[in-house]
């Protein structure tokens, strides 16, 4: 059995209650009120709003809405932002299993998570992302999924940057085997010829500046618009 396939099956087989207990143990006690409040708010948003586009993930998603480019490109698309700083793939999987995919029918779901999985191998991170996509396909079969690749991180080359690059390579192979999903490359020229990343793109060499987000969000917006405008008939023609 393929390693990533085995990981996905184990993640999808986990009972929500057991997974929730494990996640509570992973979180600092001081983080619990913040995370719980955000999750509860997201569940309420699912009941009160009708998004065409849903963003879900970690701080890379959460911080996006603080920049003008969110209001310029994504707010007009009736987008919801379900990002929580510090989340791993397992946190996102738990959230989606526990209310954040209920009472809504988004046309496009953007997934961006994995860089916080410090304790996991690249294969496990890729498997976690695949599990999220499979859950979305089950709960929201009408939705088209965009997975954003993991960004390079750290001012200079380092093991975490190498692991993120390996995750992206694994996803390039595995995601085409799943339904209704595309992987969007987030390279954006962030790594210079000398291997360094500029603070003008990532202020702490991890999180993006406004200029850094622009490099990713413009092609992302183009892809979202393409998917929103694509009718089922056009999709069949494209696949034929």
Coordinates of C-alpha atoms in Angstrom, one line a residue, residues 3-227:
X3 CA 2.5 5.3 2.3
X4 CA 0.3 8.4 1.9
X5 CA -2.8 6.3 1.2
X6 CA -2.3 4.4 4.4
X7 CA -1.9 7.7 6.3
X8 CA -5.1 9.1 4.7
X9 CA -7.1 6.0 5.7
X10 CA -5.9 6.1 9.3
X11 CA -6.8 9.8 9.5
X12 CA -10.2 9.3 8.0
X13 CA -10.9 6.4 10.3
X14 CA -10.2 8.4 13.5
X15 CA -13.3 9.0 15.6
X16 CA -14.0 12.7 16.0
X17 CA -14.1 12.4 19.8
X18 CA -10.7 10.7 20.0
X19 CA -9.2 13.1 17.6
X20 CA -10.6 16.1 19.5
X21 CA -9.0 14.8 22.8
X22 CA -5.6 14.4 21.1
X23 CA -5.8 17.9 19.7
X24 CA -6.7 19.4 23.1
X25 CA -3.5 17.8 24.5
X26 CA -1.5 19.3 21.7
X27 CA -2.7 22.8 22.3
X28 CA -1.4 25.1 25.0
X29 CA -4.1 25.7 27.6
X30 CA -3.9 29.5 26.9
X31 CA -4.8 28.8 23.3
X32 CA -7.9 26.8 24.0
X33 CA -10.3 29.8 24.6
X34 CA -9.1 31.5 21.4
X35 CA -9.3 28.4 19.2
X36 CA -12.7 27.4 20.7
X37 CA -14.1 30.9 20.1
X38 CA -13.0 30.9 16.5
X39 CA -14.3 27.5 15.8
X40 CA -17.7 28.3 17.3
X41 CA -17.8 31.5 15.3
X42 CA -17.1 29.6 12.1
X43 CA -19.8 27.1 12.8
X44 CA -22.3 30.0 13.4
X45 CA -21.1 31.6 10.1
X46 CA -22.0 28.4 8.4
X47 CA -25.6 28.8 9.6
X48 CA -25.9 32.5 8.9
X49 CA -24.0 33.0 5.7
X50 CA -24.0 31.6 2.2
X51 CA -20.4 31.6 0.9
X52 CA -19.5 30.8 -2.7
X53 CA -15.8 30.5 -1.7
X54 CA -14.5 29.0 1.6
X55 CA -10.9 29.4 2.8
X56 CA -9.7 27.0 5.5
X57 CA -6.3 26.6 7.0
X58 CA -3.7 28.0 9.4
X59 CA -2.3 31.5 10.0
X60 CA -1.5 31.9 6.3
X61 CA -5.3 31.9 5.7
X62 CA -6.2 33.8 8.8
X63 CA -3.8 36.7 8.2
X64 CA -4.8 37.1 4.6
X65 CA -8.1 38.9 5.6
X66 CA -6.1 41.6 7.4
X67 CA -4.7 42.8 4.0
X68 CA -6.5 45.0 1.4
X69 CA -6.0 42.3 -1.2
X70 CA -8.6 40.2 0.7
X71 CA -11.2 43.0 0.5
X72 CA -10.2 43.7 -3.1
X73 CA -10.2 40.2 -4.6
X74 CA -12.0 37.8 -2.3
X75 CA -14.7 39.6 -0.3
X76 CA -16.6 40.4 -3.6
X77 CA -16.8 36.6 -4.2
X78 CA -18.8 36.1 -0.9
X79 CA -15.8 34.3 0.7
X80 CA -15.5 33.1 4.3
X81 CA -12.1 32.8 6.0
X82 CA -11.8 29.9 8.4
X83 CA -8.1 30.3 9.2
X84 CA -6.7 29.7 12.7
X85 CA -3.1 30.4 13.5
X86 CA -1.1 27.4 14.6
X87 CA -3.4 24.8 13.1
X88 CA -2.0 21.6 11.7
X89 CA -3.6 19.3 9.2
X90 CA -5.2 17.3 12.1
X91 CA -6.7 20.5 13.6
X92 CA -8.3 21.4 10.3
X93 CA -9.5 17.9 9.7
X94 CA -11.2 18.0 13.2
X95 CA -12.8 21.4 12.6
X96 CA -14.2 20.3 9.2
X97 CA -15.6 17.1 10.8
X98 CA -17.2 19.1 13.6
X99 CA -19.5 21.7 12.0
X100 CA -17.4 23.9 9.6
X101 CA -18.8 22.1 6.5
X102 CA -22.4 22.1 7.6
X103 CA -25.3 24.2 6.3
X104 CA -23.2 25.7 3.5
X105 CA -22.7 24.8 -0.2
X106 CA -19.6 26.6 -1.4
X107 CA -18.6 26.3 -5.0
X108 CA -14.9 26.5 -4.3
X109 CA -12.9 25.6 -1.2
X110 CA -9.3 26.7 -0.7
X111 CA -7.1 24.7 1.6
X112 CA -3.8 26.0 2.9
X113 CA -2.3 24.1 5.8
X114 CA 0.7 21.9 6.7
X115 CA 3.6 24.2 7.5
X116 CA 2.9 23.8 11.3
X117 CA 3.2 20.0 11.2
X118 CA 6.6 20.2 12.8
X119 CA 6.4 16.7 14.3
X120 CA 5.3 15.0 11.1
X121 CA 7.2 13.7 8.1
X122 CA 6.6 15.1 4.7
X123 CA 4.6 11.9 3.8
X124 CA 2.4 12.4 6.9
X125 CA 1.8 16.0 6.1
X126 CA 0.9 15.2 2.5
X127 CA -1.4 12.4 3.8
X128 CA -3.1 14.9 6.1
X129 CA -3.8 17.3 3.3
X130 CA -5.1 14.4 1.2
X131 CA -7.4 13.4 4.1
X132 CA -8.8 16.9 4.2
X133 CA -9.5 16.9 0.4
X134 CA -11.2 13.5 0.7
X135 CA -13.4 14.7 3.6
X136 CA -14.4 17.8 1.5
X137 CA -15.2 15.6 -1.5
X138 CA -17.5 13.5 0.8
X139 CA -19.2 16.3 2.6
X140 CA -19.2 18.9 -0.2
X141 CA -19.2 16.9 -3.5
X142 CA -20.2 20.0 -5.5
X143 CA -17.2 22.0 -4.4
X144 CA -14.0 22.4 -6.4
X145 CA -11.0 22.3 -4.2
X146 CA -7.8 24.3 -4.5
X147 CA -4.9 23.2 -2.4
X148 CA -2.2 25.8 -2.0
X149 CA 1.3 24.4 -1.9
X150 CA 3.4 25.0 1.2
X151 CA 5.7 28.1 1.2
X152 CA 9.4 28.0 1.6
X153 CA 10.3 29.2 5.1
X154 CA 13.4 30.5 6.9
X155 CA 15.7 33.2 5.8
X156 CA 18.3 30.7 4.6
X157 CA 18.0 27.1 3.4
X158 CA 17.0 24.8 6.3
X159 CA 15.4 21.3 6.9
X160 CA 11.8 22.7 7.3
X161 CA 12.1 24.4 3.9
X162 CA 13.3 21.1 2.4
X163 CA 10.4 19.3 4.1
X164 CA 7.8 21.7 2.7
X165 CA 9.3 21.3 -0.8
X166 CA 9.0 17.5 -0.4
X167 CA 5.4 17.8 0.7
X168 CA 4.6 19.8 -2.5
X169 CA 6.3 17.2 -4.6
X170 CA 4.3 14.5 -3.0
X171 CA 1.0 16.4 -3.5
X172 CA 1.8 16.9 -7.2
X173 CA 1.7 13.1 -7.6
X174 CA -1.2 12.3 -5.2
X175 CA -3.7 15.0 -5.7
X176 CA -4.4 14.4 -9.4
X177 CA -5.7 11.0 -8.3
X178 CA -8.5 12.6 -6.3
X179 CA -11.7 14.2 -7.6
X180 CA -12.3 18.0 -8.0
X181 CA -9.0 19.2 -6.7
X182 CA -6.1 21.3 -8.1
X183 CA -2.8 22.1 -6.6
X184 CA -1.7 25.7 -7.0
X185 CA 2.1 26.3 -6.9
X186 CA 2.9 29.0 -4.4
X187 CA 6.6 29.4 -5.2
X188 CA 6.2 33.0 -6.4
X189 CA 9.9 33.6 -6.7
X190 CA 10.3 33.9 -2.9
X191 CA 13.7 32.2 -2.8
X192 CA 16.4 34.3 -4.4
X193 CA 19.4 32.9 -6.4
X194 CA 21.5 32.9 -3.2
X195 CA 18.9 30.8 -1.4
X196 CA 17.7 33.7 0.8
X197 CA 14.1 34.9 1.3
X198 CA 13.5 38.6 1.6
X199 CA 11.7 40.2 4.6
X200 CA 9.8 42.3 2.0
X201 CA 8.0 39.1 1.1
X202 CA 7.9 37.4 4.5
X203 CA 8.3 39.7 7.4
X204 CA 9.4 36.9 9.7
X205 CA 10.6 34.6 6.9
X206 CA 7.4 32.6 7.4
X207 CA 4.3 34.8 7.2
X208 CA 3.6 37.0 4.2
X209 CA 3.6 40.7 3.8
X210 CA 1.0 42.4 1.7
X211 CA 3.4 42.2 -1.3
X212 CA 4.0 38.6 -0.6
X213 CA 0.3 37.8 -0.6
X214 CA -0.1 39.7 -3.9
X215 CA 2.3 37.2 -5.6
X216 CA 0.0 34.3 -4.6
X217 CA -3.4 35.9 -4.5
X218 CA -3.5 37.2 -8.0
X219 CA -3.0 33.8 -9.7
X220 CA -5.3 32.2 -7.0
X221 CA -8.0 34.7 -7.8
X222 CA -7.7 33.9 -11.5
X223 CA -8.1 30.2 -10.8
X224 CA -11.1 30.8 -8.5
X225 CA -12.8 32.9 -11.1
X226 CA -12.2 30.3 -13.7
X227 CA -13.7 27.6 -11.5

